[in-house]
Amino acid sequence: MGLRCAGTTAAMTGLPPSSPSPARGLPARGLHVITWGCQMNVYDSARMSDVLRPLGYQPVETPEAADMIILNTCHIRDRAAEKVFSELGRLRKIKDERTAHGEQTIIAVAGCVAQAEGQEILARAPYVDIVLGPQTYHRLPEMVARAARAGGAVIETDFPAEQKFDFLPDAAAPQTPGNLTAFLTIQEGCDKFCSFCVVPYTRGAEVSRPVASVLAEARRMVESGVREISLLGQNVNAYHGAGPQGDVWGLAQLAEALAAIPGLNRIRYATSHPRDMDAALIAAHRDIPALMPFLHLPVQSGSDKILRAMNRGHTADDYREIVRKLHEARPDLALSSDFIVGHPGETDEDFEATMQLVRDVTFAQAYSFKYSPRPGTPAAGAPLQVPEDVKDARLQALQALLREQQDAFNQSLVGQTVPVLFTSEGRKPGQISGRSPWLQPVHVTGTPDLIGQELPVRITERLTNSLNGVLEEEKVYA
Ligand code: 5AD
Ligand code: SF4
């Protein structure tokens, strides 16, 4: 399914200056990481910062101050390559300016566009020094050394035999220290080959990290103050990691072990495929209170014909049945999803089946996209491409319905008391903000010492994309 997009141009700069200092003797060098796309890219950017820290690289706020700039790219939807080339044009100017002042700048392009279009990038943007696919981040220090030595471009877009997770350093406190929520990649790649999707080509075959390494990383996160972990994977519920006894663990078993870590209040996972929503995982939603009752379960379409054409391997009724079982296991569970309108061959009738599925299931939140052909995927060359104006009209109708459902879901919380994990000061003075179990931002009047706690809040008001509430007296977790 890929992962939910964290925003198209969300920039982040790796770790703040308070992270562990560089290896002794090496001069401090500035690193600026620009991250586009999904949560997994956010996680990958933090790990690239980790592997470069021993070389003396420290995060800096702006590309102008950076000796190395990494552009971590996303290829999931439209015009990905053009966006990359336009951003590279901007970075080239910065590099030229720095060169004029006698400063060297390494530009690296990482992520899925690098994987899919590596040669094209080197041909069209020869000032790029390093092109690396998502499976080769652990080799970054060696690539930096090679780039500095050779003066020519270095490209690493193969799928190496070794697993990158075995070679990434054990960061003492991965990601931003002081964070209360964190991402943790447990699985990567995809073997499902949906007709429209580039992920199996850019991220490669499905691979799960061993249980011990996931648990060790989670414990380190909790020790550094993390209270909520989002497990990540392109097909996260297909997780099948090697267990400590040489056995194979599924996601349900892993969630149970994670829930036993003292101090870890909340566990989420994304993104899931309906075909991998097995009985054990459904039961885990009943048995593990820390597993949040909010599930991103992309369905893409409500038409059996289109689901078949998409190679999804399930019907619309299969999806309805999975949702019924999930609600049986955890009645307060709410759903999020991804939809594509205008897949090749989609008729008005097929689109109406999607609308009907949305009416039947009801979603608390959802992402919907116009189908856009990705070169090299089966659907790109399929006959019966849907005209752009038809896709536009369908997307508008679907988004209106989904918005209505999202507003209704948020409204249904008004008057209820829900646990909120407070993570920051609010935008208004005297306010603190956090997240509900269903991920809505919740604002209350409260003091900063409550940040880090999970407390009951009575919801008083629905705003456009968040909720207002008041703190209840009794504490859920001290
Ligand atoms: N066109 C439109 N949407 C796409 N997605 C993936 N590939 C395409 C494409 N070619 C959407 C799917 C997926 C989400 C991450 O992005 O809905 O679940
Ligand atoms: Fe998800 Fe299908 Fe893409 Fe795999 S091929 S990442 S299941 S949309």
Coordinates of C-alpha atoms and ligand atoms in Angstrom, one line a residue:
M1 CA 0.0 0.0 0.0
G2 CA 2.9 2.3 0.5
L3 CA 2.5 4.4 3.5
R4 CA 0.4 7.4 4.3
C5 CA 2.0 10.5 2.8
A6 CA 3.4 12.7 5.5
G7 CA 2.8 15.7 3.3
T8 CA 4.3 16.3 -0.1
T9 CA 7.2 18.6 0.9
A10 CA 7.6 18.1 4.7
A11 CA 11.2 19.2 5.3
M12 CA 13.1 17.8 8.2
T13 CA 16.7 18.2 9.2
G14 CA 17.6 15.0 10.9
L15 CA 18.6 15.2 14.5
P16 CA 18.9 18.4 16.4
P17 CA 22.3 19.7 17.6
S18 CA 21.8 18.0 21.0
S19 CA 22.5 14.6 19.4
P20 CA 25.6 12.6 20.3
S21 CA 28.8 14.4 19.2
P22 CA 30.8 13.3 16.2
A23 CA 33.8 11.0 16.5
R24 CA 36.7 12.7 18.2
G25 CA 39.2 14.5 15.8
L26 CA 36.8 14.9 12.9
P27 CA 35.7 18.4 12.0
A28 CA 32.0 19.2 12.4
R29 CA 30.3 19.3 9.1
G30 CA 26.7 20.4 8.3
L31 CA 24.1 18.0 7.1
H32 CA 20.7 19.1 5.8
V33 CA 18.1 16.4 5.0
I34 CA 15.0 17.3 3.0
T35 CA 12.3 14.6 3.4
W36 CA 9.4 14.1 1.1
G37 CA 6.7 11.4 1.2
C38 CA 5.7 8.8 3.8
Q39 CA 6.6 8.1 7.4
M40 CA 9.1 5.5 6.3
N41 CA 11.1 8.2 4.6
V42 CA 11.0 10.3 7.8
Y43 CA 12.4 7.2 9.6
D44 CA 15.0 6.6 6.9
S45 CA 16.2 10.2 7.0
A46 CA 16.8 9.9 10.7
R47 CA 18.8 6.7 10.1
M48 CA 20.9 8.3 7.4
S49 CA 21.7 11.1 9.9
D50 CA 22.7 8.3 12.3
V51 CA 25.1 6.7 9.9
L52 CA 26.7 10.0 9.0
R53 CA 27.2 11.2 12.6
P54 CA 30.5 9.3 13.1
L55 CA 31.9 11.1 10.1
G56 CA 31.3 14.4 11.8
Y57 CA 28.0 15.4 10.2
Q58 CA 25.7 17.4 12.4
P59 CA 22.3 18.6 11.4
V60 CA 21.9 22.2 10.2
E61 CA 18.7 24.1 9.6
T62 CA 19.3 25.4 6.1
P63 CA 20.9 23.9 2.9
E64 CA 23.0 27.0 2.6
A65 CA 24.9 26.0 5.8
A66 CA 25.3 22.4 4.8
D67 CA 28.4 20.5 3.6
M68 CA 26.1 17.7 2.6
I69 CA 22.5 17.9 1.4
I70 CA 20.3 14.8 1.1
L71 CA 17.0 14.9 -0.8
N72 CA 15.0 11.9 0.3
T73 CA 12.4 11.5 -2.4
C74 CA 9.0 9.8 -2.9
H75 CA 7.8 8.2 -6.2
I76 CA 4.3 7.0 -5.2
R77 CA 2.2 9.5 -7.3
D78 CA 2.2 12.1 -10.0
R79 CA 5.1 14.2 -11.3
A80 CA 7.6 12.8 -8.8
A81 CA 10.6 13.2 -11.1
E82 CA 9.8 16.7 -12.2
K83 CA 9.5 17.8 -8.6
V84 CA 12.9 16.3 -7.8
F85 CA 14.5 18.1 -10.8
S86 CA 13.0 21.4 -9.9
E87 CA 14.3 21.0 -6.3
L88 CA 17.7 20.0 -7.5
G89 CA 17.8 23.1 -9.6
R90 CA 17.4 25.1 -6.4
L91 CA 20.1 23.1 -4.6
R92 CA 22.5 23.5 -7.5
K93 CA 22.4 27.3 -7.1
I94 CA 23.2 26.9 -3.4
K95 CA 26.1 24.5 -4.3
D96 CA 27.5 27.0 -6.9
E97 CA 27.3 29.8 -4.4
R98 CA 29.1 27.8 -1.8
T99 CA 31.8 26.7 -4.4
A100 CA 32.4 30.4 -5.2
H101 CA 33.2 30.8 -1.5
G102 CA 35.6 27.8 -1.5
E103 CA 33.1 25.5 0.3
Q104 CA 32.5 22.0 -0.9
T105 CA 28.9 20.6 -1.0
I106 CA 27.9 17.0 -1.5
I107 CA 24.4 16.6 -2.9
A108 CA 22.8 13.2 -2.5
V109 CA 19.4 12.0 -3.9
A110 CA 17.9 9.1 -1.9
G111 CA 14.6 7.4 -1.7
C112 CA 12.3 5.9 -4.4
V113 CA 12.8 8.4 -7.2
A114 CA 16.6 7.7 -6.8
Q115 CA 15.8 4.0 -7.1
A116 CA 13.6 4.3 -10.1
E117 CA 15.4 7.1 -12.0
G118 CA 19.0 7.0 -10.9
Q119 CA 20.7 7.1 -14.3
E120 CA 18.3 9.9 -15.5
I121 CA 19.2 12.0 -12.4
L122 CA 22.9 11.6 -13.1
A123 CA 22.4 12.5 -16.8
R124 CA 20.2 15.5 -16.2
A125 CA 21.8 16.8 -13.0
P126 CA 25.5 16.0 -13.2
Y127 CA 26.2 18.2 -10.1
V128 CA 24.6 15.4 -8.0
D129 CA 27.3 13.5 -6.2
I130 CA 25.5 10.5 -4.8
V131 CA 22.3 8.6 -5.9
L132 CA 21.2 5.9 -3.5
G133 CA 18.2 3.6 -3.3
P134 CA 16.3 2.9 0.0
Q135 CA 18.1 -0.4 0.5
T136 CA 21.6 1.0 0.6
Y137 CA 21.6 3.7 3.3
H138 CA 24.0 1.7 5.5
R139 CA 26.6 2.1 2.7
L140 CA 26.3 5.9 2.8
P141 CA 29.6 6.6 4.7
E142 CA 31.5 4.6 2.1
M143 CA 29.7 6.4 -0.7
V144 CA 30.6 9.8 0.8
A145 CA 34.3 8.7 0.9
R146 CA 34.1 7.5 -2.7
A147 CA 32.4 10.7 -3.9
A148 CA 35.1 12.8 -2.2
R149 CA 37.9 10.7 -3.7
A150 CA 36.7 10.2 -7.2
G151 CA 35.2 13.6 -7.7
G152 CA 32.6 11.8 -9.9
A153 CA 29.1 10.6 -9.1
V154 CA 28.4 7.5 -7.1
I155 CA 25.3 5.5 -7.7
E156 CA 24.0 2.6 -5.5
T157 CA 20.5 1.5 -6.5
D158 CA 20.9 -2.3 -6.4
F159 CA 19.2 -4.5 -3.8
P160 CA 22.2 -5.8 -1.9
A161 CA 22.3 -9.3 -0.5
E162 CA 23.0 -8.0 3.0
Q163 CA 20.1 -6.5 4.9
K164 CA 20.5 -2.8 5.6
F165 CA 19.1 -3.2 9.1
D166 CA 22.0 -5.5 10.1
F167 CA 24.4 -2.8 9.2
L168 CA 22.8 0.3 10.6
P169 CA 24.2 1.5 13.9
D170 CA 22.4 0.9 17.1
A171 CA 21.5 4.6 17.8
A172 CA 21.4 5.2 21.5
A173 CA 18.4 7.4 21.2
P174 CA 17.2 7.2 17.6
Q175 CA 15.2 10.0 16.1
T176 CA 14.7 13.3 18.0
P177 CA 15.6 12.9 21.7
G178 CA 12.7 14.1 23.8
N179 CA 10.2 12.9 21.4
L180 CA 7.1 11.2 22.9
T181 CA 6.1 9.5 19.6
A182 CA 8.3 7.7 17.2
F183 CA 8.3 5.6 14.0
L184 CA 9.9 2.2 13.9
T185 CA 10.4 0.4 10.6
I186 CA 9.8 -3.3 11.1
Q187 CA 9.2 -4.5 7.5
E188 CA 10.1 -3.2 4.1
G189 CA 9.2 -3.9 0.5
C190 CA 6.2 -5.6 -1.1
D191 CA 5.5 -8.8 -3.0
K192 CA 1.9 -7.9 -3.8
F193 CA 2.4 -6.1 -7.2
C194 CA -0.8 -4.1 -7.3
S195 CA -1.3 -3.0 -10.9
F196 CA -0.8 0.7 -10.2
C197 CA 2.0 0.7 -7.7
V198 CA 5.8 1.3 -7.9
V199 CA 6.7 0.1 -4.5
P200 CA 7.6 -3.5 -5.4
Y201 CA 10.0 -2.0 -7.9
T202 CA 11.5 0.8 -5.8
R203 CA 11.5 -0.8 -2.4
G204 CA 12.1 -4.4 -3.5
A205 CA 10.9 -7.7 -2.0
E206 CA 9.2 -8.0 1.3
V207 CA 11.7 -8.3 4.2
S208 CA 11.0 -8.3 8.0
R209 CA 13.4 -7.4 10.7
P210 CA 14.2 -10.0 13.3
V211 CA 12.1 -9.7 16.5
A212 CA 15.1 -9.1 18.8
S213 CA 16.3 -6.1 16.9
V214 CA 12.8 -4.6 16.8
L215 CA 12.3 -5.1 20.5
A216 CA 15.8 -3.7 21.3
E217 CA 15.1 -0.5 19.3
A218 CA 11.7 -0.1 20.9
R219 CA 13.2 -0.4 24.4
R220 CA 15.8 2.2 23.5
M221 CA 13.0 4.5 22.3
V222 CA 11.0 4.0 25.5
E223 CA 14.1 4.7 27.6
S224 CA 14.6 8.0 25.8
G225 CA 11.0 9.0 26.7
V226 CA 8.9 7.7 23.8
R227 CA 5.4 6.7 24.9
E228 CA 3.8 5.9 21.5
I229 CA 5.5 3.8 18.7
S230 CA 4.1 3.6 15.2
L231 CA 5.4 0.4 13.5
L232 CA 6.1 1.0 9.8
G233 CA 6.2 -1.1 6.7
Q234 CA 4.9 -1.0 3.2
N235 CA 3.0 -4.1 4.1
V236 CA 3.4 -4.0 7.8
N237 CA 0.8 -6.6 8.7
A238 CA 2.6 -9.1 6.5
Y239 CA 5.4 -9.0 9.1
H240 CA 7.0 -12.3 9.6
G241 CA 10.2 -11.7 11.6
A242 CA 12.6 -14.3 12.9
G243 CA 11.8 -15.0 16.6
P244 CA 14.4 -15.6 19.3
Q245 CA 13.9 -19.4 19.1
G246 CA 14.3 -19.6 15.4
D247 CA 10.5 -19.5 15.0
V248 CA 8.6 -16.9 12.9
W249 CA 6.6 -14.2 14.6
G250 CA 3.6 -12.4 13.0
L251 CA 2.6 -8.8 13.8
A252 CA 0.1 -9.9 16.6
Q253 CA 2.9 -11.7 18.5
L254 CA 5.2 -8.8 18.0
A255 CA 2.6 -6.3 19.3
E256 CA 2.0 -8.4 22.4
A257 CA 5.8 -8.4 23.2
L258 CA 6.0 -4.6 22.6
A259 CA 2.9 -4.0 24.8
A260 CA 4.9 -5.6 27.6
I261 CA 7.6 -2.9 27.6
P262 CA 6.9 -0.8 30.7
G263 CA 6.3 2.8 29.8
L264 CA 5.1 2.2 26.2
N265 CA 1.4 3.3 26.3
R266 CA 0.5 3.2 22.7
I267 CA 1.2 1.1 19.6
R268 CA 0.1 1.7 16.1
Y269 CA 1.0 0.2 12.7
A270 CA 0.8 1.2 9.1
T271 CA 0.3 0.4 6.3
S272 CA -1.8 -2.8 6.2
H273 CA -3.1 -4.9 3.4
P274 CA -6.6 -6.5 3.8
R275 CA -5.3 -9.9 2.7
D276 CA -2.9 -10.0 5.7
M277 CA -5.5 -9.0 8.3
D278 CA -5.4 -12.5 9.9
A279 CA -7.4 -13.9 12.8
A280 CA -4.5 -13.4 15.2
L281 CA -4.1 -9.8 14.4
I282 CA -7.8 -9.2 14.7
A283 CA -7.8 -10.9 18.1
A284 CA -4.8 -8.7 19.1
H285 CA -7.1 -5.7 18.8
R286 CA -9.4 -7.3 21.3
D287 CA -6.6 -8.4 23.7
I288 CA -4.0 -5.7 23.7
P289 CA -5.3 -2.4 25.0
A290 CA -2.1 -0.5 23.9
L291 CA -3.0 -1.3 20.3
M292 CA -4.8 1.9 19.3
P293 CA -8.3 1.5 17.9
F294 CA -7.5 3.3 14.7
L295 CA -6.5 1.3 11.7
H296 CA -5.3 2.4 8.3
L297 CA -6.5 -0.3 6.0
P298 CA -6.4 0.8 2.3
V299 CA -9.1 -0.7 0.1
Q300 CA -8.5 1.4 -3.1
S301 CA -11.8 0.5 -4.7
G302 CA -15.3 -0.9 -3.9
S303 CA -15.7 -2.6 -7.3
D304 CA -14.8 -6.3 -7.5
K305 CA -14.0 -5.9 -11.2
I306 CA -11.5 -3.1 -10.4
L307 CA -10.1 -4.8 -7.4
R308 CA -9.4 -7.8 -9.7
A309 CA -7.8 -5.5 -12.3
M310 CA -5.7 -4.0 -9.5
N311 CA -4.5 -7.5 -8.5
R312 CA -5.6 -6.8 -4.9
G313 CA -6.6 -10.4 -4.2
H314 CA -9.8 -9.7 -2.3
T315 CA -13.4 -8.6 -3.0
A316 CA -15.3 -5.6 -1.6
D317 CA -17.3 -8.0 0.6
D318 CA -14.1 -9.6 1.9
Y319 CA -13.2 -6.1 3.1
R320 CA -16.7 -5.5 4.7
E321 CA -16.3 -8.9 6.5
I322 CA -12.8 -8.0 7.9
V323 CA -14.2 -4.7 9.2
R324 CA -17.1 -6.5 10.8
K325 CA -14.7 -8.8 12.6
L326 CA -12.5 -5.9 13.7
H327 CA -15.5 -4.1 15.2
E328 CA -16.6 -7.3 16.9
A329 CA -13.0 -7.5 18.5
R330 CA -12.8 -3.8 19.3
P331 CA -16.0 -1.9 19.1
D332 CA -14.4 1.6 19.2
L333 CA -12.1 0.8 16.3
A334 CA -12.3 3.4 13.6
L335 CA -10.9 3.1 10.1
S336 CA -8.8 5.1 7.7
S337 CA -8.2 4.1 4.1
D338 CA -6.7 4.9 0.7
F339 CA -8.8 5.1 -2.5
I340 CA -7.9 5.5 -6.1
V341 CA -10.4 6.8 -8.6
G342 CA -10.1 6.4 -12.3
H343 CA -8.0 3.2 -12.5
P344 CA -8.0 2.0 -16.1
G345 CA -11.4 0.3 -16.9
E346 CA -13.3 2.0 -14.0
T347 CA -16.9 2.8 -15.2
D348 CA -19.5 4.9 -13.5
E349 CA -20.9 1.7 -12.1
D350 CA -17.6 0.7 -10.6
F351 CA -17.2 4.1 -9.1
E352 CA -20.7 3.9 -7.6
A353 CA -19.6 0.6 -6.0
T354 CA -16.7 2.5 -4.3
M355 CA -19.2 5.1 -3.0
Q356 CA -21.4 2.3 -1.7
L357 CA -18.5 0.7 0.1
V358 CA -17.7 4.0 1.8
R359 CA -21.4 4.4 2.8
D360 CA -21.4 0.8 4.2
V361 CA -18.1 0.9 6.1
T362 CA -17.8 4.6 7.1
F363 CA -14.3 6.0 7.6
A364 CA -13.0 8.3 10.3
Q365 CA -10.4 9.6 7.8
A366 CA -9.2 8.7 4.4
Y367 CA -6.8 9.6 1.6
S368 CA -8.1 9.6 -2.0
F369 CA -6.2 10.0 -5.2
K370 CA -6.7 10.2 -9.0
Y371 CA -5.1 7.3 -10.7
S372 CA -1.8 8.4 -12.2
P373 CA 0.1 6.0 -14.5
R374 CA 3.5 5.1 -13.1
P375 CA 5.9 4.0 -15.9
G376 CA 6.8 0.3 -15.7
T377 CA 3.6 -0.7 -13.8
P378 CA 1.0 -3.0 -15.5
A379 CA -1.9 -0.5 -15.3
A380 CA 0.2 2.3 -17.0
G381 CA -0.1 0.5 -20.4
A382 CA -3.6 -0.9 -19.9
P383 CA -6.4 0.0 -22.3
L384 CA -9.5 2.1 -21.2
Q385 CA -7.6 4.8 -19.4
V386 CA -10.2 7.1 -17.8
P387 CA -10.3 10.8 -19.0
E388 CA -8.9 13.4 -16.6
D389 CA -12.2 15.3 -16.3
V390 CA -14.0 12.1 -15.3
K391 CA -11.4 11.4 -12.7
D392 CA -11.7 14.9 -11.4
A393 CA -15.5 14.6 -11.0
R394 CA -15.2 11.2 -9.2
L395 CA -12.5 12.5 -6.9
Q396 CA -14.6 15.5 -5.9
A397 CA -17.7 13.3 -5.2
L398 CA -15.7 10.8 -3.1
Q399 CA -13.9 13.4 -1.1
A400 CA -17.1 15.2 -0.3
L401 CA -18.5 11.9 1.1
L402 CA -15.3 11.1 3.0
R403 CA -15.2 14.7 4.5
E404 CA -18.8 14.3 5.6
Q405 CA -17.9 11.0 7.4
Q406 CA -14.8 12.5 8.9
D407 CA -16.7 15.5 10.3
A408 CA -19.4 13.1 11.6
F409 CA -16.8 10.9 13.3
N410 CA -15.1 13.9 15.0
Q411 CA -18.5 15.3 16.0
S412 CA -19.4 12.0 17.6
L413 CA -16.6 12.4 20.1
V414 CA -18.0 15.7 21.5
G415 CA -19.3 15.0 25.0
Q416 CA -17.2 11.9 25.3
T417 CA -14.1 11.4 27.6
V418 CA -11.1 10.1 25.8
P419 CA -7.4 9.5 26.8
V420 CA -5.1 12.0 25.3
L421 CA -1.3 11.7 25.1
F422 CA 0.0 15.2 25.5
T423 CA 3.0 15.9 23.3
S424 CA 3.5 19.6 23.1
E425 CA 2.5 23.1 24.2
G426 CA -0.5 24.4 22.2
R427 CA -0.4 27.2 19.8
K428 CA -2.4 29.4 22.2
P429 CA -0.7 30.5 25.4
G430 CA -1.8 28.3 28.4
Q431 CA -2.7 25.4 26.1
I432 CA -1.2 22.0 25.7
S433 CA -1.9 19.6 22.8
G434 CA -1.8 15.9 22.2
R435 CA -3.5 13.1 20.2
S436 CA -6.6 11.1 20.8
P437 CA -6.5 7.3 20.2
W438 CA -7.8 8.1 16.7
L439 CA -5.0 10.6 16.0
Q440 CA -7.0 13.8 16.1
P441 CA -5.1 16.7 17.7
V442 CA -6.7 17.7 21.0
H443 CA -6.1 21.0 22.7
V444 CA -6.9 21.8 26.4
T445 CA -6.0 24.5 28.9
G446 CA -3.1 23.0 30.9
T447 CA 0.4 23.4 32.1
P448 CA 3.5 22.1 30.3
D449 CA 4.4 19.7 33.2
L450 CA 1.5 17.5 31.9
I451 CA 3.3 16.9 28.6
G452 CA 4.3 13.3 28.4
Q453 CA 1.3 12.1 30.3
E454 CA -1.8 10.3 29.0
L455 CA -4.9 11.9 30.6
P456 CA -8.6 11.7 30.3
V457 CA -10.1 14.7 28.4
R458 CA -13.8 15.5 27.9
I459 CA -14.2 16.7 24.3
T460 CA -16.1 19.9 24.2
E461 CA -15.8 21.2 20.6
R462 CA -15.0 20.0 17.1
L463 CA -12.8 22.3 15.0
T464 CA -12.0 21.7 11.3
N465 CA -9.1 19.3 11.8
S466 CA -8.8 19.0 15.6
L467 CA -10.8 18.9 18.9
N468 CA -11.0 21.1 21.9
G469 CA -11.5 19.6 25.4
V470 CA -11.1 20.0 29.1
L471 CA -9.0 17.9 31.4
E472 CA -10.8 15.5 33.7
E473 CA -9.6 15.2 37.3
E474 CA -8.6 11.6 37.4
K475 CA -5.3 10.5 35.7
V476 CA -5.1 7.5 33.5
Y477 CA -1.3 7.2 33.7
A478 CA 0.8 9.1 36.1
Ligands
5AD1 N1 -2.0 6.5 -8.7 C1 -2.7 7.0 -7.7 N2 -2.6 6.7 -6.4 C2 -1.6 5.8 -6.2 N3 -1.2 5.2 -5.0 C3 -0.2 4.3 -5.2 N4 0.1 4.3 -6.5 C4 -0.8 5.2 -7.1 C5 -1.0 5.6 -8.5 N5 -0.2 5.1 -9.5 C6 -1.9 5.5 -3.7 C7 -2.6 4.2 -3.2 C8 -1.7 3.8 -2.0 C9 -1.2 5.2 -1.5 C10 0.0 5.2 -0.7 O1 -1.0 5.9 -2.7 O2 -3.9 4.5 -2.7 O3 -2.4 3.1 -1.0
SF4_2 FE1 0.6 -1.6 -1.2 FE2 -0.1 -2.9 -3.5 FE3 1.9 -1.1 -3.6 FE4 2.3 -3.4 -2.3 S1 1.9 -3.1 -4.5 S2 2.8 -1.3 -1.5 S3 0.2 -3.8 -1.4 S4 -0.3 -0.7 -3.1

